[in-house]
């Protein structure tokens, strides 16, 4: 299976000048864990992402929630092309310790895959098992 098949599309986006609290509200209302940050004049190019982790860090560090989201966004963005096999997407997520990956199509923003998307699909799990992860590279159980 390829990444483009599993990607949730279109991705939910925001601009870097939006307030942190407004992006958090979008995430809560849409029940999503990641918003892709794009410029108004280039809505198909991801310049950053804001995840639940970024929001938690902001609150823990007393960052003003009226500040622009560019202050807490993660950049550069970890992306995969839509043609990427799903087992490699899982590998990339593990290597970078991330729960979401942005999917592109010929470099243009296409969608997002979350760890939940990976584990929710029986066919994806079978693919991950088929390609396997060598025992010595599996993450620890803690």
CSV table of C-alpha atoms in Angstrom, one decimal:
chain,number,residue,atom,x,y,z
A,1,UNK,CA,0.0,0.0,0.0
A,2,UNK,CA,1.2,3.5,-0.8
A,3,UNK,CA,1.1,6.6,1.4
A,4,UNK,CA,-1.4,8.4,-0.8
A,5,UNK,CA,-4.0,5.8,-0.2
A,6,UNK,CA,-3.9,6.2,3.6
A,7,UNK,CA,-3.4,9.9,3.7
A,8,UNK,CA,-6.2,12.0,5.2
A,9,UNK,CA,-6.9,14.7,2.7
A,10,UNK,CA,-7.2,17.5,2.4
A,11,UNK,CA,-4.9,18.3,5.3
A,12,UNK,CA,-6.1,20.9,7.8
A,13,UNK,CA,-3.9,24.0,7.4
A,14,UNK,CA,-3.3,27.3,9.1
A,15,UNK,CA,-1.1,30.3,8.4
A,16,UNK,CA,2.0,31.2,10.5
A,17,UNK,CA,0.4,34.4,11.7
A,18,UNK,CA,-2.7,32.7,13.2
A,19,UNK,CA,-2.8,32.8,17.0
A,20,UNK,CA,-1.7,29.7,18.9
A,21,UNK,CA,-5.1,29.5,20.7
A,22,UNK,CA,-6.9,29.6,17.3
A,23,UNK,CA,-4.9,26.7,15.9
A,24,UNK,CA,-5.5,24.8,19.2
A,25,UNK,CA,-9.3,25.4,18.8
A,26,UNK,CA,-9.2,24.1,15.2
A,27,UNK,CA,-7.5,21.0,16.4
A,28,UNK,CA,-10.0,20.5,19.2
A,29,UNK,CA,-13.0,21.1,17.0
A,30,UNK,CA,-11.7,18.8,14.2
A,31,UNK,CA,-10.4,16.2,16.6
A,32,UNK,CA,-7.0,16.1,15.0
A,33,UNK,CA,-3.5,16.0,16.3
A,34,UNK,CA,-1.7,18.1,13.7
A,35,UNK,CA,-2.2,21.2,11.6
A,36,UNK,CA,0.0,22.0,8.6
A,37,UNK,CA,1.3,25.5,8.4
A,38,UNK,CA,1.3,27.2,5.0
A,39,UNK,CA,1.8,30.7,3.6
A,40,UNK,CA,-1.3,32.4,2.3
A,41,UNK,CA,0.3,32.8,-1.1
A,42,UNK,CA,1.6,29.2,-1.2
A,43,UNK,CA,-1.2,27.0,0.3
A,44,UNK,CA,0.3,23.8,-1.2
A,45,UNK,CA,3.7,24.1,0.4
A,46,UNK,CA,4.1,23.0,4.1
A,47,UNK,CA,6.5,25.4,5.9
A,48,UNK,CA,5.8,23.9,9.4
A,49,UNK,CA,3.5,21.8,11.5
A,50,UNK,CA,1.9,22.3,14.9
A,51,UNK,CA,1.2,19.1,16.8
A,52,UNK,CA,-0.4,18.4,20.2
A,53,UNK,CA,3.1,18.0,21.5
A,54,UNK,CA,4.0,21.5,20.3
A,55,UNK,CA,0.9,22.9,22.1
A,56,UNK,CA,1.7,21.0,25.3
A,57,UNK,CA,5.3,22.4,25.3
A,58,UNK,CA,4.0,25.9,24.7
A,59,UNK,CA,1.6,25.7,27.7
A,60,UNK,CA,4.3,24.1,29.9
A,61,UNK,CA,6.7,27.0,28.9
A,62,UNK,CA,4.1,29.7,29.6
A,63,UNK,CA,4.1,30.8,25.9
A,64,UNK,CA,1.4,33.4,25.3
A,65,UNK,CA,-1.5,31.8,23.5
A,66,UNK,CA,-2.1,35.0,21.6
A,67,UNK,CA,1.3,34.8,19.9
A,68,UNK,CA,1.5,33.7,16.3
A,69,UNK,CA,1.7,29.9,15.8
A,70,UNK,CA,5.0,30.4,13.9
A,71,UNK,CA,6.5,30.8,17.4
A,72,UNK,CA,5.9,27.1,18.2
A,73,UNK,CA,5.7,25.3,14.9
A,74,UNK,CA,8.0,22.5,14.1
A,75,UNK,CA,10.1,23.1,11.0
A,76,UNK,CA,11.5,21.7,8.7
A,77,UNK,CA,8.5,19.5,7.9
A,78,UNK,CA,9.1,15.7,7.6
A,79,UNK,CA,7.3,14.7,4.4
A,80,UNK,CA,6.9,11.6,2.3
A,81,UNK,CA,5.8,11.4,-1.3
A,82,UNK,CA,2.4,9.7,-2.0
A,83,UNK,CA,4.2,6.9,-3.8
A,84,UNK,CA,6.1,5.9,-0.7
A,85,UNK,CA,5.3,2.4,0.6
A,86,UNK,CA,3.4,2.5,3.9
A,87,UNK,CA,6.0,0.4,5.7
A,88,UNK,CA,8.6,3.0,4.9
A,89,UNK,CA,6.3,5.8,6.3
A,90,UNK,CA,6.1,3.8,9.6
A,91,UNK,CA,9.9,3.5,9.6
A,92,UNK,CA,10.3,7.3,9.0
A,93,UNK,CA,7.8,8.1,11.8
A,94,UNK,CA,9.8,5.8,14.2
A,95,UNK,CA,13.1,7.2,13.2
A,96,UNK,CA,12.0,10.8,13.8
A,97,UNK,CA,9.8,10.0,16.9
A,98,UNK,CA,6.8,11.6,15.3
A,99,UNK,CA,3.1,10.6,15.3
A,100,UNK,CA,2.2,12.4,12.0
A,101,UNK,CA,3.8,12.7,8.6
A,102,UNK,CA,2.9,15.1,5.8
A,103,UNK,CA,2.3,13.5,2.5
A,104,UNK,CA,3.1,15.3,-0.7
A,105,UNK,CA,2.3,14.7,-4.4
A,106,UNK,CA,5.2,15.9,-6.6
A,107,UNK,CA,6.2,18.2,-3.8
A,108,UNK,CA,2.8,19.7,-3.2
A,109,UNK,CA,0.8,19.3,0.0
A,110,UNK,CA,-1.5,16.3,-0.3
A,111,UNK,CA,-2.5,14.9,3.1
A,112,UNK,CA,-1.4,13.7,6.5
A,113,UNK,CA,-0.9,10.2,7.9
A,114,UNK,CA,-1.1,9.7,11.7
A,115,UNK,CA,0.1,6.7,13.7
A,116,UNK,CA,-3.6,6.1,14.4
A,117,UNK,CA,-4.2,5.8,10.6
A,118,UNK,CA,-1.5,3.1,10.5
A,119,UNK,CA,-2.8,1.0,13.3
A,120,UNK,CA,-6.5,1.4,12.3
A,121,UNK,CA,-6.0,-0.4,8.9
A,122,UNK,CA,-5.7,-4.2,9.0
A,123,UNK,CA,-4.1,-4.2,5.6
A,124,UNK,CA,-1.5,-1.7,6.7
A,125,UNK,CA,-0.6,-3.8,9.7
A,126,UNK,CA,-0.2,-6.9,7.5
A,127,UNK,CA,2.1,-4.9,5.2
A,128,UNK,CA,4.2,-3.8,8.2
A,129,UNK,CA,4.4,-7.3,9.4
A,130,UNK,CA,5.3,-8.6,5.9
A,131,UNK,CA,8.2,-6.1,5.6
A,132,UNK,CA,9.1,-6.5,9.2
A,133,UNK,CA,11.4,-4.5,11.4
A,134,UNK,CA,14.6,-6.3,12.5
A,135,UNK,CA,14.4,-7.1,16.2
A,136,UNK,CA,17.4,-5.0,17.1
A,137,UNK,CA,15.8,-1.9,15.6
A,138,UNK,CA,12.4,-2.1,17.4
A,139,UNK,CA,11.7,0.6,20.0
A,140,UNK,CA,11.9,-0.4,23.6
A,141,UNK,CA,8.7,-1.2,25.5
A,142,UNK,CA,9.0,1.7,27.9
